[in-house]
mmCIF file of C-alpha atoms in Angstrom:
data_model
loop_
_atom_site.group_PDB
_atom_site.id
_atom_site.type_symbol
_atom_site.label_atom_id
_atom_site.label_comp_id
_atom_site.label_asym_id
_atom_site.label_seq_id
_atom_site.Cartn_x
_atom_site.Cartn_y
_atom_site.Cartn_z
ATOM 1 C CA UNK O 8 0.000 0.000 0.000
ATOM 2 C CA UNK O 9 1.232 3.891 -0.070
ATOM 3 C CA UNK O 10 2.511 5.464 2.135
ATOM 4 C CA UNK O 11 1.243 9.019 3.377
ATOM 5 C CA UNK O 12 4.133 10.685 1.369
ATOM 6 C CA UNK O 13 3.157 8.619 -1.693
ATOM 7 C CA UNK O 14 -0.613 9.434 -1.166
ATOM 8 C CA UNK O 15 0.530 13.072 -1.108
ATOM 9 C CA UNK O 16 2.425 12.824 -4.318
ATOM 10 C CA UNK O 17 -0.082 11.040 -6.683
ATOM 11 C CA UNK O 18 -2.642 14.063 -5.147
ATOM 12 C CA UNK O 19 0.373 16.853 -6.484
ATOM 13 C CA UNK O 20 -0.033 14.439 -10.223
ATOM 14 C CA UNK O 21 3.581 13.020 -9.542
ATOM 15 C CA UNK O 22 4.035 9.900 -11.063
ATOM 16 C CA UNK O 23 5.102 7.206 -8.455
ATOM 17 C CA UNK O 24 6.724 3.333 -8.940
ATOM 18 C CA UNK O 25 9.973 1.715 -9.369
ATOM 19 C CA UNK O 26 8.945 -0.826 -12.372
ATOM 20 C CA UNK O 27 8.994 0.191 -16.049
ATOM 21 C CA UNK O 28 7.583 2.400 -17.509
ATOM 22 C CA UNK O 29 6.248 4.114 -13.937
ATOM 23 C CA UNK O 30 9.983 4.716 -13.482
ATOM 24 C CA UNK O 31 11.020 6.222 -16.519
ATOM 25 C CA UNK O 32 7.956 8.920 -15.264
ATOM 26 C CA UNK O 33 7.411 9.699 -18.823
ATOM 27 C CA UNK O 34 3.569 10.166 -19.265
ATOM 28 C CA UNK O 35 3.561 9.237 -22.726
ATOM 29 C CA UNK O 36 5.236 5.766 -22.068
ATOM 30 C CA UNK O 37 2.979 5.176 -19.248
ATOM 31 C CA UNK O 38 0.091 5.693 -21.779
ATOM 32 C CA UNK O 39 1.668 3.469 -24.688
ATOM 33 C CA UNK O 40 2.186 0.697 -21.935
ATOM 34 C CA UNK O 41 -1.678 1.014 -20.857
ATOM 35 C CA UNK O 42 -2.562 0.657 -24.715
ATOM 36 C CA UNK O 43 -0.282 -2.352 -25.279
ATOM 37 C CA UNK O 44 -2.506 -3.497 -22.418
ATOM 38 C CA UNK O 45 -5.856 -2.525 -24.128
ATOM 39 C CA UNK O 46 -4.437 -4.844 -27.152
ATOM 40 C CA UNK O 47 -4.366 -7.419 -25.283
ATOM 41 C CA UNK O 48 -7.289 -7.455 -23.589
ATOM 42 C CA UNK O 49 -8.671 -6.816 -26.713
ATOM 43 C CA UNK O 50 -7.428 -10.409 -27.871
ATOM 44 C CA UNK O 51 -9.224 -12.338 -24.953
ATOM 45 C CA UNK O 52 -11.785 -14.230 -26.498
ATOM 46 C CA UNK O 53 -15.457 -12.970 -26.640
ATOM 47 C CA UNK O 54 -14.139 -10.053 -24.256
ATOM 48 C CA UNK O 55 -14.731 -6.496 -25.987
ATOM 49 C CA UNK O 56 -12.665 -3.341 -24.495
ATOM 50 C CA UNK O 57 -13.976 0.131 -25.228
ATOM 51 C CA UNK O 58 -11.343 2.555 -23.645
ATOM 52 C CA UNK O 59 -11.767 5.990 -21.916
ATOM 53 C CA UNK O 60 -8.232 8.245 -22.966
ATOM 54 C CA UNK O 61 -8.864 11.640 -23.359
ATOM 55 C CA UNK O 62 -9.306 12.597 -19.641
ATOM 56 C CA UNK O 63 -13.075 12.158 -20.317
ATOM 57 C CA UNK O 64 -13.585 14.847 -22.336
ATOM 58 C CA UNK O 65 -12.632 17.617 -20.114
ATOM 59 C CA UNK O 66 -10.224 18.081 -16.933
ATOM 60 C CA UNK O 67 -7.906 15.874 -16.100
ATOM 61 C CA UNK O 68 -8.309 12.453 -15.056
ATOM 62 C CA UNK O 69 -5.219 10.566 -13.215
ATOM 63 C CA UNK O 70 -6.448 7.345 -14.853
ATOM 64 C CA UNK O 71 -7.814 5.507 -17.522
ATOM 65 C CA UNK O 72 -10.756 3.532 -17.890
ATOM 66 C CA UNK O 73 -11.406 0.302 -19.783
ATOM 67 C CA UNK O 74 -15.254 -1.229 -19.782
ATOM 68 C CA UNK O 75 -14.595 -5.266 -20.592
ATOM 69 C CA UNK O 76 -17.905 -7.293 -21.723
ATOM 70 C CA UNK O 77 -18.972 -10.784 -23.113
ATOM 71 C CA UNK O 78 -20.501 -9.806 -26.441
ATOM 72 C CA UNK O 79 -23.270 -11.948 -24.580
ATOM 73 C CA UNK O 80 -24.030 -9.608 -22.118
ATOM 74 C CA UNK O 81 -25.281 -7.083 -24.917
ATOM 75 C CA UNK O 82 -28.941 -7.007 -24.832
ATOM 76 C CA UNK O 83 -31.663 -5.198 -26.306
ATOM 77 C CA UNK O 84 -34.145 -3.216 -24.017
ATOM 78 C CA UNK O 85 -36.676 -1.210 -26.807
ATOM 79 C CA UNK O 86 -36.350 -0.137 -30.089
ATOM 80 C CA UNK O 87 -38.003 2.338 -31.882
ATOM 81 C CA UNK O 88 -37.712 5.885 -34.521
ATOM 82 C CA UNK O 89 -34.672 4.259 -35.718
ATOM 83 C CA UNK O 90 -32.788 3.662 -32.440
ATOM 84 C CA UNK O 91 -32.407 0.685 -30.455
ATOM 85 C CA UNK O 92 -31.430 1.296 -26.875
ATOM 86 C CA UNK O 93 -29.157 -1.677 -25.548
ATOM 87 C CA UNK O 94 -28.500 -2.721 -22.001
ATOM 88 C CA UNK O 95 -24.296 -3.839 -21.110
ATOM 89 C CA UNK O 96 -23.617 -5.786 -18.547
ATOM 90 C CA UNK O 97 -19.750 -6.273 -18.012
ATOM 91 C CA UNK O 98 -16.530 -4.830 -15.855
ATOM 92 C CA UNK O 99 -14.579 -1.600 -15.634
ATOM 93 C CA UNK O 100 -10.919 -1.712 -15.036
ATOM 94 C CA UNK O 101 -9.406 2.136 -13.812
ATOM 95 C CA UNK O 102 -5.988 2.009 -14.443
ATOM 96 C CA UNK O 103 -3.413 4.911 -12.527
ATOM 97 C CA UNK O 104 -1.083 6.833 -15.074
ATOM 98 C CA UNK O 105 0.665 8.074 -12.100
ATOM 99 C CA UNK O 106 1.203 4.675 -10.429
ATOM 100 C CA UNK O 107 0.753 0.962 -11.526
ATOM 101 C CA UNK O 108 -2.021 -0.375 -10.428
ATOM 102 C CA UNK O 109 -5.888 -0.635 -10.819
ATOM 103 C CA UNK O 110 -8.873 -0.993 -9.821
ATOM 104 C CA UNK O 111 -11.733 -2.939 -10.836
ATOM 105 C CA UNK O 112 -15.675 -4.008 -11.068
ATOM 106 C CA UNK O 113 -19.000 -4.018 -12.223
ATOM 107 C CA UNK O 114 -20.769 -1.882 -14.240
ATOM 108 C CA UNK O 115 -24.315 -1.828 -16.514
ATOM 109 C CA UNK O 116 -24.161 0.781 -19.032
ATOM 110 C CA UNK O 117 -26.972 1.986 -21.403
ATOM 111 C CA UNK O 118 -26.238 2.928 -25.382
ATOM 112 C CA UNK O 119 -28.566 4.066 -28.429
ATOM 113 C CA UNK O 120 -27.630 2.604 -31.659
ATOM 114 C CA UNK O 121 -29.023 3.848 -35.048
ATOM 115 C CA UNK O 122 -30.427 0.936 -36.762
ATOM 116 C CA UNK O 123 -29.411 2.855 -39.959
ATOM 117 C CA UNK O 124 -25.877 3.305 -39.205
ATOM 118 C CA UNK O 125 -24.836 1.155 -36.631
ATOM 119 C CA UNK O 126 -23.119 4.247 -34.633
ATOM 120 C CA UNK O 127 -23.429 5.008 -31.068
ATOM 121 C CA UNK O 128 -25.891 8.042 -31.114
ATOM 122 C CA UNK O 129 -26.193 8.247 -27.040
ATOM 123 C CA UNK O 130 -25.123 6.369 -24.151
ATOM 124 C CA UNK O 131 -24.577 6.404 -20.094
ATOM 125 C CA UNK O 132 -22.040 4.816 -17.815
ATOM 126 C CA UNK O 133 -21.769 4.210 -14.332
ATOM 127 C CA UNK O 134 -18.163 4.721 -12.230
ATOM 128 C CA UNK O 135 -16.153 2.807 -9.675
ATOM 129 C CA UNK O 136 -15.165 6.102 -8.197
ATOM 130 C CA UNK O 137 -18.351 6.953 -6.414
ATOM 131 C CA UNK O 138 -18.794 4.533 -4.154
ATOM 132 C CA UNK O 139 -16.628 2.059 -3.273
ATOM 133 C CA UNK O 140 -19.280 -0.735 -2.779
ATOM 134 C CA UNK O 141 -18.576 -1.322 -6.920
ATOM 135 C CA UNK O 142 -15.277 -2.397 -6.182
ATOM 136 C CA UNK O 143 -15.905 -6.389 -6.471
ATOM 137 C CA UNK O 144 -16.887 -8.961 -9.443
ATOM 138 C CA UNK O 145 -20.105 -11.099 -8.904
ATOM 139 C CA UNK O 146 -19.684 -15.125 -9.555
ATOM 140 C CA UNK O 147 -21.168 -14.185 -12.665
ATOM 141 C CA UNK O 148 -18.532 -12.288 -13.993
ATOM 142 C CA UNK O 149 -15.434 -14.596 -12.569
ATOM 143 C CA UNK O 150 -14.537 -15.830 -15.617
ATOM 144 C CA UNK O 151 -14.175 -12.511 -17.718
ATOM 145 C CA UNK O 152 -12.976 -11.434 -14.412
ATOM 146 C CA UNK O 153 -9.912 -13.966 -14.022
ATOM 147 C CA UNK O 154 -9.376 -13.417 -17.716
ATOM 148 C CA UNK O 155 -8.459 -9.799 -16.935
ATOM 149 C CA UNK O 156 -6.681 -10.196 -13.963
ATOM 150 C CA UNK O 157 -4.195 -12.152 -15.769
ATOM 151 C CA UNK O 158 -3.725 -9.316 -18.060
ATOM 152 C CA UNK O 159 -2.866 -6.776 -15.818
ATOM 153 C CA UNK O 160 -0.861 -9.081 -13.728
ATOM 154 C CA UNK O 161 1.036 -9.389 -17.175
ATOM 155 C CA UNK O 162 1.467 -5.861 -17.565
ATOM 156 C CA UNK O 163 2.811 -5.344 -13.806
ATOM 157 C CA UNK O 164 -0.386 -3.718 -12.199
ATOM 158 C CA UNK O 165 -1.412 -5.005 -9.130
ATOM 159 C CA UNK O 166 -5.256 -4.762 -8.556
ATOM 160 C CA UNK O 167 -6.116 -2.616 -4.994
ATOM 161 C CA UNK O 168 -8.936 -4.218 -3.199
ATOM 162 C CA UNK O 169 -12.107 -2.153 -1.536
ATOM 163 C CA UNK O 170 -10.791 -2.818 1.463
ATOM 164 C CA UNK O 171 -7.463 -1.003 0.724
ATOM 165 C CA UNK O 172 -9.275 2.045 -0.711
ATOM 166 C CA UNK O 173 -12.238 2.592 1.583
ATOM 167 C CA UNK O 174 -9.475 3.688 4.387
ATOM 168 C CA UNK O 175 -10.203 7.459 5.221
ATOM 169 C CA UNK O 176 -7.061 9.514 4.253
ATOM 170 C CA UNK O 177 -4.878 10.210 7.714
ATOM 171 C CA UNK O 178 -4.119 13.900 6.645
ATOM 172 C CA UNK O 179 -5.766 17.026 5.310
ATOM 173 C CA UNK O 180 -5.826 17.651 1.426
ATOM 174 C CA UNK O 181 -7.351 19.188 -1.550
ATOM 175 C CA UNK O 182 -7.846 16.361 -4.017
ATOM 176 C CA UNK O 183 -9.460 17.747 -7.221
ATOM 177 C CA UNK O 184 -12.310 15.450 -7.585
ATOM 178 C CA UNK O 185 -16.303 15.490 -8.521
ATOM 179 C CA UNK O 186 -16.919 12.589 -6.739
ATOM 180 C CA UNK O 187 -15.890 13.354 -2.847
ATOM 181 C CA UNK O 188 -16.686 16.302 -0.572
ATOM 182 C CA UNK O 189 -14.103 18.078 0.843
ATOM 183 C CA UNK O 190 -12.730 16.634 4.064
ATOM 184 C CA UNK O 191 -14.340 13.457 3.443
ATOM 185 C CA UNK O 192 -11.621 11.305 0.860
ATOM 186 C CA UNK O 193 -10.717 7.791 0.787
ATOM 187 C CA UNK O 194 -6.969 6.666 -0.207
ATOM 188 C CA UNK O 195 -9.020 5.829 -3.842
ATOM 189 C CA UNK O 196 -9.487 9.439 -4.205
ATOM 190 C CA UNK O 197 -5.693 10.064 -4.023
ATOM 191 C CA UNK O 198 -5.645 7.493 -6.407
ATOM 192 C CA UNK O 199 -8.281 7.856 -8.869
ATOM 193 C CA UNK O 200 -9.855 11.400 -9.352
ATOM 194 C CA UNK O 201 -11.013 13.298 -12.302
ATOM 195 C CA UNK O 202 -10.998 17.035 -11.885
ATOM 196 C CA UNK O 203 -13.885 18.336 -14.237
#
């Protein structure tokens, strides 16, 4: 685990870890080394990977986010005016660009597909980072979920458990986050935030 220091560090966006490419603390290796990753999640059978890398749009996020389903957990909810709305079942893996290692677990997410086009027209998403009850994978998922593991054991991340990030941060800080009030972070918000 971190210690205070380190905790203090990854809040100040200083890039933390003494195994490539976290050691190097060149952004832009860190990010090639999280999309060799992506490529090979990508390659796990029936497993699709849509990836989050542009800070979300906005801000800055310390992190980025992968959402991992079974192409059989795709299903369709109502369809209508040339839209079908589709439910996703499946798991999101937050991966620190200032330190390696990640977090991960479920998530159902919503989409509207043009039956014309095939394109995303509209979709919604849940997080890991407000709450930390969404930090687990049901039976359900344990085989995707082992699947994944394995790749980001491969690429040197070690995955922090609920129980590591639900501990209440032992000193005072600002932590440019949406998802925590002031005074009131968790050592996942040191971790994981995403100033909008």
């Amino acid at each position: 685990m971190f210690s205070d220091n380190q905790l203090r560090d990854l809040i100040a966006g200083k890039i933390i870890g003494d195994i490539f490419p976290y050691v190097t603390k060149d952004e832009k290796e860190i990010k090639e080394h999280i999309r060799r990753l992506y490529y090979r999640i990508k390659r796990i059978h029936h497993v699709e990977c849509e990836a989050e890398w542009d800070h979300f749009g906005r801000g800055y996020a310390s992190f980025v986010e992968f959402f991992c389903y079974s192409k059989d957990e795709v299903k369709t909810i109502h369809e209508s005016n040339g839209v079908r709305e589709e439910e996703v079942k499946g798991i999101i893996i937050d991966i620190s660009t200032l330190a390696p290692v990640a977090i991960m677990g479920e998530d159902v997410r919503y989409r509207n597909i043009s039956t014309e086009t095939n394109e995303r027209v509209g979709w919604s998403c849940g997080t890991l980072l407000d709450g930390l009850n969404s930090l687990s994978v049901n039976e359900e998922y344990q085989s995707v979920g082992a699947q994944l593991k394995q790749a980001l054991i491969e690429y040197d991340y070690e995955i922090l458990h609920a129980r590591e990030m639900k501990r209440f941060l032992l000193f005072q800080a600002k932590i440019p986050t949406i998802y925590r009030n002031r005074g009131n972070y968790f050592v996942m918000d040191a971790i994981f935030y995403w100033e909008d």
